[in-house]
PDB file of N, CA and C in Angstrom:
ATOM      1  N   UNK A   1     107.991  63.194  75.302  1.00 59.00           N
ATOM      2  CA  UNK A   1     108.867  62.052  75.512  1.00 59.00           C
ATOM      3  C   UNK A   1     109.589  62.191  76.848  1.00 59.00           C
ATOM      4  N   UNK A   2     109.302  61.029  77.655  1.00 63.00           N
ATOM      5  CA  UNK A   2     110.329  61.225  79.423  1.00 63.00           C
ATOM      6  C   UNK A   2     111.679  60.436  78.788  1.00 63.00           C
ATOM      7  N   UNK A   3     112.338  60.743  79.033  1.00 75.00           N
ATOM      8  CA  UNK A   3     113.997  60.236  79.211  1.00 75.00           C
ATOM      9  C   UNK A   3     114.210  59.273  80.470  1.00 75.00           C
ATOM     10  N   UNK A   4     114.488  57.986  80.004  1.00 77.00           N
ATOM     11  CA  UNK A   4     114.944  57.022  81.282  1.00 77.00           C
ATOM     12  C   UNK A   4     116.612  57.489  81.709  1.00 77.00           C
ATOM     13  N   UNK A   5     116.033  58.054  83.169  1.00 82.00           N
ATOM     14  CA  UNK A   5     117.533  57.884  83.488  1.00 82.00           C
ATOM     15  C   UNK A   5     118.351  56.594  83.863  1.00 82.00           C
ATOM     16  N   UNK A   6     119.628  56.589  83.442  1.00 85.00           N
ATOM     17  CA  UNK A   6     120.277  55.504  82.874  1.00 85.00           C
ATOM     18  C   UNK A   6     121.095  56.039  84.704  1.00 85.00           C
ATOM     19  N   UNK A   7     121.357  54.749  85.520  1.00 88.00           N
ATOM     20  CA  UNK A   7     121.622  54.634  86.983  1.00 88.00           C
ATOM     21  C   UNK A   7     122.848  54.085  86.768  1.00 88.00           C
ATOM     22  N   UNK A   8     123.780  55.026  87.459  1.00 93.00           N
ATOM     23  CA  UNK A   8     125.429  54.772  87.355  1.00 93.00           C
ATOM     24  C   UNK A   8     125.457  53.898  88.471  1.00 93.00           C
ATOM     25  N   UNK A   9     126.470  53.283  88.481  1.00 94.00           N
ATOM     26  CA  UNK A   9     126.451  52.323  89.977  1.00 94.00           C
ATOM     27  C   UNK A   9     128.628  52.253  90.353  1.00 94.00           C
ATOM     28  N   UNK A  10     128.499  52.300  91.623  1.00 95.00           N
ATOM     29  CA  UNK A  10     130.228  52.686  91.812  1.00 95.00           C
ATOM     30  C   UNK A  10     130.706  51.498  91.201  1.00 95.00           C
ATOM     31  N   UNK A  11     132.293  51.909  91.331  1.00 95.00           N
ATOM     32  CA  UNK A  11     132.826  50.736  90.763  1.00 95.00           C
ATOM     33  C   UNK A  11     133.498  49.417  91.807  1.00 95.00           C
ATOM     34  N   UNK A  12     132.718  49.427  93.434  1.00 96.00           N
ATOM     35  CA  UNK A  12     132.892  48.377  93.793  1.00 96.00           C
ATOM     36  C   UNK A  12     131.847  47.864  93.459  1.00 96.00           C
ATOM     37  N   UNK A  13     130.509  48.087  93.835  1.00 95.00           N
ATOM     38  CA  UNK A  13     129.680  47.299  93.470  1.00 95.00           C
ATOM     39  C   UNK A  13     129.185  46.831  92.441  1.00 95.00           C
ATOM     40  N   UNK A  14     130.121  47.183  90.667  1.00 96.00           N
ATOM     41  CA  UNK A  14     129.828  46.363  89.566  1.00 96.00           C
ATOM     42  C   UNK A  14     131.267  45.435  89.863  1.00 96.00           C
ATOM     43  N   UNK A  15     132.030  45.554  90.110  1.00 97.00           N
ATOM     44  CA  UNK A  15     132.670  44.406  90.644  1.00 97.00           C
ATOM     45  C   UNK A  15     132.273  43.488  91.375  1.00 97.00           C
ATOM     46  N   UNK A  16     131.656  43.709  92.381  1.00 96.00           N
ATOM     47  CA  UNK A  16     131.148  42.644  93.761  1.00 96.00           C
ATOM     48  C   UNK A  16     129.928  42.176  92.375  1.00 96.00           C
ATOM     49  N   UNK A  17     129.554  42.599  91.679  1.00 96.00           N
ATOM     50  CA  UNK A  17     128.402  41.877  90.824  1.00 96.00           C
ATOM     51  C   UNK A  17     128.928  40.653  90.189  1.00 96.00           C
ATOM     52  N   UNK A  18     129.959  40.914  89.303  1.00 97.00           N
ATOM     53  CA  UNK A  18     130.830  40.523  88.509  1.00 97.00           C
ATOM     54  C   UNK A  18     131.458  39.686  88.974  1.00 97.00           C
ATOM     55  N   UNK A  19     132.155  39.527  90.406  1.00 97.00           N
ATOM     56  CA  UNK A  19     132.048  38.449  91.385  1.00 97.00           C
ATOM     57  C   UNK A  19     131.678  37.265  91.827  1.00 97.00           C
ATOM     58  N   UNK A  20     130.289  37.917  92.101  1.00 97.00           N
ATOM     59  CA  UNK A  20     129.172  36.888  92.485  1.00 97.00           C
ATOM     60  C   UNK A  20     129.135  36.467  91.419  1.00 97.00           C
ATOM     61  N   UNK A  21     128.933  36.600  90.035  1.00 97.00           N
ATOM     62  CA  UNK A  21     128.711  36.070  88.808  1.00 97.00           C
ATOM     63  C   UNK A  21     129.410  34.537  88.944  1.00 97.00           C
ATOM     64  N   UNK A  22     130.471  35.446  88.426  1.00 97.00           N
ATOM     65  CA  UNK A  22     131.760  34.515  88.286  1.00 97.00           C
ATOM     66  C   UNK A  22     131.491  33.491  89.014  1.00 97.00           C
ATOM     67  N   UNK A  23     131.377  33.259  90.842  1.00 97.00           N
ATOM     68  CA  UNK A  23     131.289  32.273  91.733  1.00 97.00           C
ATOM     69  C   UNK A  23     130.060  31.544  91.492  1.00 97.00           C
ATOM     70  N   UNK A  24     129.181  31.890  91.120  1.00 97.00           N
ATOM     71  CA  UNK A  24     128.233  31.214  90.335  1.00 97.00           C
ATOM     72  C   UNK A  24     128.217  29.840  89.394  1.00 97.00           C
ATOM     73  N   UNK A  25     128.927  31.014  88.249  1.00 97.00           N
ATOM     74  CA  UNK A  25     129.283  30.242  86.956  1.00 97.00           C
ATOM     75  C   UNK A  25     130.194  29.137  87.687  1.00 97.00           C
ATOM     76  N   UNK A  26     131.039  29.298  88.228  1.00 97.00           N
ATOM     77  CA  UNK A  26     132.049  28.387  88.894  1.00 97.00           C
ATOM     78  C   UNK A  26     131.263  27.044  89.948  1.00 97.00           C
ATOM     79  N   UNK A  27     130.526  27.372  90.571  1.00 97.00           N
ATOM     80  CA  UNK A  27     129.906  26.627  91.635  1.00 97.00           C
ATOM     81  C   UNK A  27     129.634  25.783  90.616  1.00 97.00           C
ATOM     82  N   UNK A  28     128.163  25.967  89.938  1.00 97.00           N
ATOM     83  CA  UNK A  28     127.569  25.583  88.865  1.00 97.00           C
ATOM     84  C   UNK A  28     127.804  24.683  87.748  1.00 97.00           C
ATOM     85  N   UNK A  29     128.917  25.463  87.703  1.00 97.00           N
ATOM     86  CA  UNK A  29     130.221  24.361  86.482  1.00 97.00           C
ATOM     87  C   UNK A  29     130.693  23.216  87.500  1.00 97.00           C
ATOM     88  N   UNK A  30     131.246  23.320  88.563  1.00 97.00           N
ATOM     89  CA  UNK A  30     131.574  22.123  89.683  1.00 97.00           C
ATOM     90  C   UNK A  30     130.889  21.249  89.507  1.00 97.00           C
ATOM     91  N   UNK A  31     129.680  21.751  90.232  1.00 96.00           N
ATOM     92  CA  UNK A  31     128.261  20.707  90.825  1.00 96.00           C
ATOM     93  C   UNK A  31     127.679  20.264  89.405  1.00 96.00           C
ATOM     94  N   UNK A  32     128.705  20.466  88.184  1.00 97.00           N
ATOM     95  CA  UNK A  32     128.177  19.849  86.832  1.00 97.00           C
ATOM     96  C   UNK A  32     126.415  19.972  86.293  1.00 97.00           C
ATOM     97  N   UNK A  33     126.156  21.135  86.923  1.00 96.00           N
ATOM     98  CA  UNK A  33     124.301  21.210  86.253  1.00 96.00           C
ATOM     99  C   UNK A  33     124.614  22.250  85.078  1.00 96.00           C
ATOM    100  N   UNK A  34     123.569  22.122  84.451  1.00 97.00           N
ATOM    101  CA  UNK A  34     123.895  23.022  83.278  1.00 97.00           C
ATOM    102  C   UNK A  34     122.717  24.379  83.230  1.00 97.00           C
ATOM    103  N   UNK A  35     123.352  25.301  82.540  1.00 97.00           N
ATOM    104  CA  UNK A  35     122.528  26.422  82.953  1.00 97.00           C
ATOM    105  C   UNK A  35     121.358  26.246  82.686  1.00 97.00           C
ATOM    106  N   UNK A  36     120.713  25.344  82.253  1.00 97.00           N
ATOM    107  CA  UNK A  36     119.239  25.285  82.052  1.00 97.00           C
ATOM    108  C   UNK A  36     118.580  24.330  83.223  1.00 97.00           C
ATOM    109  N   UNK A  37     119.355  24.002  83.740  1.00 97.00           N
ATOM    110  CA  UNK A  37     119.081  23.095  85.045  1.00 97.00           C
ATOM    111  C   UNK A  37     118.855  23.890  86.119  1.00 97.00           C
ATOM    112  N   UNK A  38     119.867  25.062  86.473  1.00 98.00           N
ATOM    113  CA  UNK A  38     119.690  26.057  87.446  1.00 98.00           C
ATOM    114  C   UNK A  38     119.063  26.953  87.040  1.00 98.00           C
ATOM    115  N   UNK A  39     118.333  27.045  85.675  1.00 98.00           N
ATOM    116  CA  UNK A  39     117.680  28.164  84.953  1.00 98.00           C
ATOM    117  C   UNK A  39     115.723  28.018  86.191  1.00 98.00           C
ATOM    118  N   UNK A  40     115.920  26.388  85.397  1.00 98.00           N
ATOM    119  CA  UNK A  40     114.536  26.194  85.440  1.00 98.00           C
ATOM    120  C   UNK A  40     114.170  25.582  87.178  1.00 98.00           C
ATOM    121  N   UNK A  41     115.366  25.744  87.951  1.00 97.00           N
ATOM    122  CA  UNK A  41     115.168  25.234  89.267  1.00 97.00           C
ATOM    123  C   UNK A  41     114.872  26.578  89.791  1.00 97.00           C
ATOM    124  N   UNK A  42     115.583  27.921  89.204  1.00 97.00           N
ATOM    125  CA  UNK A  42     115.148  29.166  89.969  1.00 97.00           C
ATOM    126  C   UNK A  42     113.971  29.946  89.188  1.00 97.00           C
ATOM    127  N   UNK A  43     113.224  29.331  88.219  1.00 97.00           N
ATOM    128  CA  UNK A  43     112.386  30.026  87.842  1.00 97.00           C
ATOM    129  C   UNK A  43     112.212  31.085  86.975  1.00 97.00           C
ATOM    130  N   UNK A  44     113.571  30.895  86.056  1.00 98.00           N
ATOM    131  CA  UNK A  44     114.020  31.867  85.358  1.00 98.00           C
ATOM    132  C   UNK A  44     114.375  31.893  83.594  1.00 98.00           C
ATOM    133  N   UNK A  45     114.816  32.385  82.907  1.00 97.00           N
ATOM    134  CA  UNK A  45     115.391  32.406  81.776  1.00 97.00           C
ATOM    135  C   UNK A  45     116.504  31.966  81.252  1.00 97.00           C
ATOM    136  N   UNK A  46     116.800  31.051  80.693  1.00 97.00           N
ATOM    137  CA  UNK A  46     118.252  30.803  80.587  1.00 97.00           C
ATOM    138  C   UNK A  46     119.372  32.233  80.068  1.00 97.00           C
ATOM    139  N   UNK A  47     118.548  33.533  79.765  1.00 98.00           N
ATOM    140  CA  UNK A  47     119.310  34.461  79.325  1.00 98.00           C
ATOM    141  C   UNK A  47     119.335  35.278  80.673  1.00 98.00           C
ATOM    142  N   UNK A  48     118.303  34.769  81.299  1.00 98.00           N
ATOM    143  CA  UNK A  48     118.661  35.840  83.206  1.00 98.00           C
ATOM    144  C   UNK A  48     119.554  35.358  83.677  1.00 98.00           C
ATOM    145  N   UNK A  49     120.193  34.141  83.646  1.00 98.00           N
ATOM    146  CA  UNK A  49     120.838  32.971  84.247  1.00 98.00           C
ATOM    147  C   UNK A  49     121.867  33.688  83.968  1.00 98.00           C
ATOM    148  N   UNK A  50     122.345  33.864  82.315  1.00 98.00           N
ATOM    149  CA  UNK A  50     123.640  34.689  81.845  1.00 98.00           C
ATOM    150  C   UNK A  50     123.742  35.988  82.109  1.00 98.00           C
ATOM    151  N   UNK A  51     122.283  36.993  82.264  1.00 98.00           N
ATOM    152  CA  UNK A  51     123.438  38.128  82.565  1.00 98.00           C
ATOM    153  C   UNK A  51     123.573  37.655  84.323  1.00 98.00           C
ATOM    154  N   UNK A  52     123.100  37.089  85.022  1.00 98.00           N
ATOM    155  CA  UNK A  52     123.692  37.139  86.573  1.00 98.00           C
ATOM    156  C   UNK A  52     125.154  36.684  85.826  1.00 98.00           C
ATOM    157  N   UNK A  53     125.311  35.714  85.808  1.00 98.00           N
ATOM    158  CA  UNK A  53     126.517  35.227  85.429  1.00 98.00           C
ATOM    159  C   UNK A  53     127.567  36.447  84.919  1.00 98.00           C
ATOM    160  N   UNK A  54     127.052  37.299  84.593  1.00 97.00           N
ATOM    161  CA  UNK A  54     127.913  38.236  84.197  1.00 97.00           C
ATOM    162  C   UNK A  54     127.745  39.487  84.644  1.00 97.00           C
ATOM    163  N   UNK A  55     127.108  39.606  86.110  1.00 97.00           N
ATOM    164  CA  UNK A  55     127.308  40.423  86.734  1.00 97.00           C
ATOM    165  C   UNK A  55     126.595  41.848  86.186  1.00 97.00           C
ATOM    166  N   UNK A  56     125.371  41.675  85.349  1.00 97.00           N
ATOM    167  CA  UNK A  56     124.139  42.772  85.093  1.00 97.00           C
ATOM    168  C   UNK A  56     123.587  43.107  86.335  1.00 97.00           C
ATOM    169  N   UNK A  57     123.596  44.409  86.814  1.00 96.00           N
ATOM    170  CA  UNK A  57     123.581  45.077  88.037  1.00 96.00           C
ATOM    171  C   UNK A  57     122.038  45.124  87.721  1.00 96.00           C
ATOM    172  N   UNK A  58     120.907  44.934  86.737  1.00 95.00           N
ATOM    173  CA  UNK A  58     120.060  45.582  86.473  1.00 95.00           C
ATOM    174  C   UNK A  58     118.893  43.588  86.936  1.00 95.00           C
ATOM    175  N   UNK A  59     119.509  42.884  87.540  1.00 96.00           N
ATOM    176  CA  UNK A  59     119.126  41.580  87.286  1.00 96.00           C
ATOM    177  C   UNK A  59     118.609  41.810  89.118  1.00 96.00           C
ATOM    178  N   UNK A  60     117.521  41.025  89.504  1.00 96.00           N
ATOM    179  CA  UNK A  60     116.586  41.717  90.909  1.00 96.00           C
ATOM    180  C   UNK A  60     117.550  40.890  92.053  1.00 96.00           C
ATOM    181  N   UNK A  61     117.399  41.625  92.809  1.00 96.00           N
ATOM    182  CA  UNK A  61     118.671  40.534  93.851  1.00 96.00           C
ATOM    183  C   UNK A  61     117.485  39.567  94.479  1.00 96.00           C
ATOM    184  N   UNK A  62     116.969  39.486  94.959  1.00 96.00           N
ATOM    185  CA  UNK A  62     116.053  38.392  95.017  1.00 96.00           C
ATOM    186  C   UNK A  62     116.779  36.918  94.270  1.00 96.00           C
ATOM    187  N   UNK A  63     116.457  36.826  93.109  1.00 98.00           N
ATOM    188  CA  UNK A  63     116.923  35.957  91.417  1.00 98.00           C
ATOM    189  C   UNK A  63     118.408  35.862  92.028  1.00 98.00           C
ATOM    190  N   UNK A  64     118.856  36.849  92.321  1.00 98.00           N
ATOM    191  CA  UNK A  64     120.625  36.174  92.271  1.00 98.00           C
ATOM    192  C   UNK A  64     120.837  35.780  93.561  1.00 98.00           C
ATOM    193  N   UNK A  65     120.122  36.333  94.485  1.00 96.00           N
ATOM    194  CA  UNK A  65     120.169  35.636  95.947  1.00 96.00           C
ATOM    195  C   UNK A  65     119.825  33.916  95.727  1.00 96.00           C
ATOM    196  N   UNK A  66     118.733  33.732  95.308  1.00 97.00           N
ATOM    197  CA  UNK A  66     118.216  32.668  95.188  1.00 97.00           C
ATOM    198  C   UNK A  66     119.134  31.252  93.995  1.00 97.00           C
ATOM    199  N   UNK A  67     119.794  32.072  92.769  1.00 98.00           N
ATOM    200  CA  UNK A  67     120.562  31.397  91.769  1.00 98.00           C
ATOM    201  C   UNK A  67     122.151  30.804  93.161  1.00 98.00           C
ATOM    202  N   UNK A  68     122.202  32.301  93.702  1.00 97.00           N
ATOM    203  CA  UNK A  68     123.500  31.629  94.533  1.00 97.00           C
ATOM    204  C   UNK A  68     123.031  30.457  95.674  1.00 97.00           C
ATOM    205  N   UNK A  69     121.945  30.501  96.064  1.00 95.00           N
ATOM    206  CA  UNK A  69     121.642  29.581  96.967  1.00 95.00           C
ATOM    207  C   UNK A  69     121.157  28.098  95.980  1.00 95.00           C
ATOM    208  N   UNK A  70     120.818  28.070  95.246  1.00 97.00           N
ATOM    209  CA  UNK A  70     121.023  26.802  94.479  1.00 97.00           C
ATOM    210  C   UNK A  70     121.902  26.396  93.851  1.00 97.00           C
ATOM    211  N   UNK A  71     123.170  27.042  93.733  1.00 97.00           N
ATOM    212  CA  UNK A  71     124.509  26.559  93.337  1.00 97.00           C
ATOM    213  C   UNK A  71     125.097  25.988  94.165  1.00 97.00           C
ATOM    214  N   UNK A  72     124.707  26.865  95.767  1.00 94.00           N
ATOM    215  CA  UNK A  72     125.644  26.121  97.141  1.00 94.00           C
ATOM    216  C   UNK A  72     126.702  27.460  97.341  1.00 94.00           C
ATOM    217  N   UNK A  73     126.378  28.381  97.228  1.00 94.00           N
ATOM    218  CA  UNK A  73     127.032  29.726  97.594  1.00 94.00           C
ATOM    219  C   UNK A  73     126.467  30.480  98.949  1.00 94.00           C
ATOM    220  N   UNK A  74     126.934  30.294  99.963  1.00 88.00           N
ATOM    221  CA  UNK A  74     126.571  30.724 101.000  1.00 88.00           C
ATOM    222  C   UNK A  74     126.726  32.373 101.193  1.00 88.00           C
ATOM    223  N   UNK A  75     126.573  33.927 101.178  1.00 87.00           N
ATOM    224  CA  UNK A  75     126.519  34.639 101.298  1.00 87.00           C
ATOM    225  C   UNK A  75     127.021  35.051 103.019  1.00 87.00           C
ATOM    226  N   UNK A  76     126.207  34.727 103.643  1.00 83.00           N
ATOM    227  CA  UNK A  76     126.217  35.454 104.910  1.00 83.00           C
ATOM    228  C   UNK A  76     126.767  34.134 105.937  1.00 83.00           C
ATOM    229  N   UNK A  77     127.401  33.159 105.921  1.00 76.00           N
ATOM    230  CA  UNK A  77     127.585  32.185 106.870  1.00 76.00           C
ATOM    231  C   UNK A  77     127.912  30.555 106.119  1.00 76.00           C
ATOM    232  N   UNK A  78     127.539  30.048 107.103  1.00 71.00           N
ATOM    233  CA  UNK A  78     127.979  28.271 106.485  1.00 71.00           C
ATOM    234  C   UNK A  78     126.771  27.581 106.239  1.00 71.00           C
ATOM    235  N   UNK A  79     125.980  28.263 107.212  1.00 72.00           N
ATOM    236  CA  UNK A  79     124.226  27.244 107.441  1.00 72.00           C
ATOM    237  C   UNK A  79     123.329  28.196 107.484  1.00 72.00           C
ATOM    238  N   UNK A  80     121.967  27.743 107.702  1.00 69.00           N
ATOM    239  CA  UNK A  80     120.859  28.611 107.755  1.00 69.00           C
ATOM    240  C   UNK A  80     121.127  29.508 109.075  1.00 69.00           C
ATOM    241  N   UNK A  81     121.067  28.342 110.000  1.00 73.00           N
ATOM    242  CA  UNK A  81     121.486  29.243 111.730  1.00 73.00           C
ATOM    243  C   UNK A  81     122.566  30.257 111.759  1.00 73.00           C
ATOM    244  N   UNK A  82     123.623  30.051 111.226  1.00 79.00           N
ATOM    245  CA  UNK A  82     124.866  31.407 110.974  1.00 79.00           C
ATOM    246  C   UNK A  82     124.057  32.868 110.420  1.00 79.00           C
ATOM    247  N   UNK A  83     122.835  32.157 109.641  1.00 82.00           N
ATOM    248  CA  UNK A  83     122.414  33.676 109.223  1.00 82.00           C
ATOM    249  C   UNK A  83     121.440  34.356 109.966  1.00 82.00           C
ATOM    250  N   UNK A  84     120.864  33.168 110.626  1.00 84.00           N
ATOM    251  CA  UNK A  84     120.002  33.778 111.683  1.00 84.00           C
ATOM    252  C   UNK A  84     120.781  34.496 113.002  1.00 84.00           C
ATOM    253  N   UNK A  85     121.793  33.788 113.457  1.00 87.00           N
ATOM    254  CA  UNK A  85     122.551  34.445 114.623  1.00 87.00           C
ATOM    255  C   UNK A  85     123.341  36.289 113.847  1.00 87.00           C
ATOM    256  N   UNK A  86     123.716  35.838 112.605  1.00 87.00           N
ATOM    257  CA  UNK A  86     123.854  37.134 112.335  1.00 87.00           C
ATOM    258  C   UNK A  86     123.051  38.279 112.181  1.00 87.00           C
ATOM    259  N   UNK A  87     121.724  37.966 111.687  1.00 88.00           N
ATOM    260  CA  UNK A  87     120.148  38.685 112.022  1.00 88.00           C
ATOM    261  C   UNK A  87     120.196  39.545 113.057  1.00 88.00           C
ATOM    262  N   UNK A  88     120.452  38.111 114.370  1.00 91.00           N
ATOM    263  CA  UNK A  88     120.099  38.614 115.601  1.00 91.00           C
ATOM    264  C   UNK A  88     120.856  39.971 115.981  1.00 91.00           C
ATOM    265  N   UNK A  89     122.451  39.359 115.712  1.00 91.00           N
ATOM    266  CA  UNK A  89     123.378  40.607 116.317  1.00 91.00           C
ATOM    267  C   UNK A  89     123.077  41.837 115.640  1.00 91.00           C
ATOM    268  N   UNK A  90     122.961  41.860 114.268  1.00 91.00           N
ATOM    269  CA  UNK A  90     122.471  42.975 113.441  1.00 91.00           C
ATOM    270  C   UNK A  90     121.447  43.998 113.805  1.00 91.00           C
ATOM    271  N   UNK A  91     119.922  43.169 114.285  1.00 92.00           N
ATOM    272  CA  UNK A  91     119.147  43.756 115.123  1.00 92.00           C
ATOM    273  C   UNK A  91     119.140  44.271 116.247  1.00 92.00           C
ATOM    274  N   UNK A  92     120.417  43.852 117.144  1.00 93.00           N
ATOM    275  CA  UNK A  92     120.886  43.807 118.674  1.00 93.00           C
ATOM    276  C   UNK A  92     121.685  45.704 118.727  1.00 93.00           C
ATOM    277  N   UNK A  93     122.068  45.789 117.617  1.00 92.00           N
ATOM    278  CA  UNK A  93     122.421  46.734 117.094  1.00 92.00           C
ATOM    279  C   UNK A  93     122.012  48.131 116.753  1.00 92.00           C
ATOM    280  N   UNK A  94     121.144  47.770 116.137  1.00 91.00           N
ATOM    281  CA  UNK A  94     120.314  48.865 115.165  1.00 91.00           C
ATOM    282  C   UNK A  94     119.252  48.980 116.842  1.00 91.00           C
ATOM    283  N   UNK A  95     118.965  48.565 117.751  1.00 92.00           N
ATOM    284  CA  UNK A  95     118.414  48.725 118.576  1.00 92.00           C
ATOM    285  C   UNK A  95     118.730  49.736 119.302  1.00 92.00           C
ATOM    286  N   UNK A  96     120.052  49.758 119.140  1.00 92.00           N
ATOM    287  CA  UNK A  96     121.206  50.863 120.205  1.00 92.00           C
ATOM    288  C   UNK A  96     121.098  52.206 119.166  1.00 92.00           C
ATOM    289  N   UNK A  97     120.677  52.061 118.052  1.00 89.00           N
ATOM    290  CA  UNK A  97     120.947  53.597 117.380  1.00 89.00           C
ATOM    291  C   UNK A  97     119.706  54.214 117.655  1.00 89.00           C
ATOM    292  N   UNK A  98     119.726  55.819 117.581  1.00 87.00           N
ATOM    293  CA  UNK A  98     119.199  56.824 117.537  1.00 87.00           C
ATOM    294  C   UNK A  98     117.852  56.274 116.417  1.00 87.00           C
ATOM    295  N   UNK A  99     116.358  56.159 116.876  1.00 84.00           N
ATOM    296  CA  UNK A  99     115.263  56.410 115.713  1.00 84.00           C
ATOM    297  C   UNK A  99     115.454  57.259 114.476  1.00 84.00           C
ATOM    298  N   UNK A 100     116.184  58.469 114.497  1.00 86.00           N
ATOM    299  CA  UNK A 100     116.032  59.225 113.588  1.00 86.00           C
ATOM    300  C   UNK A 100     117.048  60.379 113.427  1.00 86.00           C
ATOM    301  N   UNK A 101     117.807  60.504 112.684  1.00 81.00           N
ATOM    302  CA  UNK A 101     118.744  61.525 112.669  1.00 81.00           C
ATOM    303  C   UNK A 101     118.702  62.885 111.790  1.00 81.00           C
ATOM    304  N   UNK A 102     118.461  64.273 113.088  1.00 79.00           N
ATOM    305  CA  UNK A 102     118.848  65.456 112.684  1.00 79.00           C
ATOM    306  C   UNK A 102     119.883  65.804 112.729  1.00 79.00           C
ATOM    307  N   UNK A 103     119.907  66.091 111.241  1.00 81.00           N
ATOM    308  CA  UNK A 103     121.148  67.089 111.016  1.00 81.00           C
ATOM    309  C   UNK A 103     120.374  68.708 111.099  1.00 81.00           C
ATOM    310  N   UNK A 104     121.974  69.144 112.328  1.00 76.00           N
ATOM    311  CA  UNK A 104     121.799  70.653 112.939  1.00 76.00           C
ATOM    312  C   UNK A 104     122.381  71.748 111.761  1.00 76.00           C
ATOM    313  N   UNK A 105     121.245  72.713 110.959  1.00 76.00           N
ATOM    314  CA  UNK A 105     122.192  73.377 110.254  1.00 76.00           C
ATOM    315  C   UNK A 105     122.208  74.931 110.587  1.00 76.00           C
ATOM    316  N   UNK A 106     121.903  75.160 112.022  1.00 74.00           N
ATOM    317  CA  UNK A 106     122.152  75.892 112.586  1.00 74.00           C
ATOM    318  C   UNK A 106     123.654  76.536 113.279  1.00 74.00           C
ATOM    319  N   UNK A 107     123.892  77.518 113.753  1.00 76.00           N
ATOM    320  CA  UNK A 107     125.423  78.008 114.171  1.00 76.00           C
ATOM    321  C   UNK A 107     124.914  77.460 115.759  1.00 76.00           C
ATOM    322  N   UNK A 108     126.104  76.895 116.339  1.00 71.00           N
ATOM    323  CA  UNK A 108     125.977  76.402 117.911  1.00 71.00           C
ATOM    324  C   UNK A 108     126.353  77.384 118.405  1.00 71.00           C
ATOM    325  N   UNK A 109     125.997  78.441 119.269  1.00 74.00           N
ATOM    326  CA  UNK A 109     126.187  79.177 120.657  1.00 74.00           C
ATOM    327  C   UNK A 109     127.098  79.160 121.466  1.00 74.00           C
ATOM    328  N   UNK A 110     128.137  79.142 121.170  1.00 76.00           N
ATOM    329  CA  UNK A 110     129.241  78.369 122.250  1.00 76.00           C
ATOM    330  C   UNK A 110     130.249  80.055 123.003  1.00 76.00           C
ATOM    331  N   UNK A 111     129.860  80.947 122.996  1.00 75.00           N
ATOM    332  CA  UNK A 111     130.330  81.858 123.824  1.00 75.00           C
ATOM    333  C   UNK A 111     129.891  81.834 125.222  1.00 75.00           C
ATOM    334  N   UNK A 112     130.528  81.642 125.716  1.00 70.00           N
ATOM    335  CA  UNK A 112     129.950  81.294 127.150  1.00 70.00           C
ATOM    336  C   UNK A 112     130.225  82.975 128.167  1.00 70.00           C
TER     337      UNK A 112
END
């Protein structure tokens, strides 16, 4: 018998889950569709619908990326282009770092 290990997760990020949930459920409830409306527009379960809604860390971010973008929950900006300009700078970035990082666990030489 293998044992599933059971994956702890910190306690900002079951909050930030729990969050997004919430803003969900909220959008959702606004824009007056009902969870089987945003169930079957994202391709999903009306019981996947609820645990996003309630912030199940175990639900694919893909599904909740996509549930928040059909509620009208913007993540990263206001428009599509805000997320692309943020892309850019992001990449503009990661351009400037080091390919690959060694860590030295050697003693440094420093007697001169």
């Amino acid at each position: 018998m293998s044992k599933i290990k059971q994956r702890t997760y910190s306690l900002y990020s079951r909050k930030s889950a729990v969050l997004l949930g919430k803003m969900i459920r909220l959008y959702r409830t606004e824009r007056k569709l009902s969870a089987q409306d945003v169930a079957d527009r994202a391709d999903i379960s009306r019981t996947t619908l609820w645990k996003i809604e309630r912030g199940d860390m175990k639900c694919e971010i893909g599904i909740v990326f996509e549930v928040a973008a059909l509620v009208g929950i913007r993540l990263f900006g206001t428009d599509s282009t805000s997320i692309g300009s943020l892309e850019e700078k992001v990449e503009d970035k990661i351009a400037l770092l080091p390919k690959s990082i060694r860590i030295f666990k050697g003693r440094v030489k420093d007697d001169f």
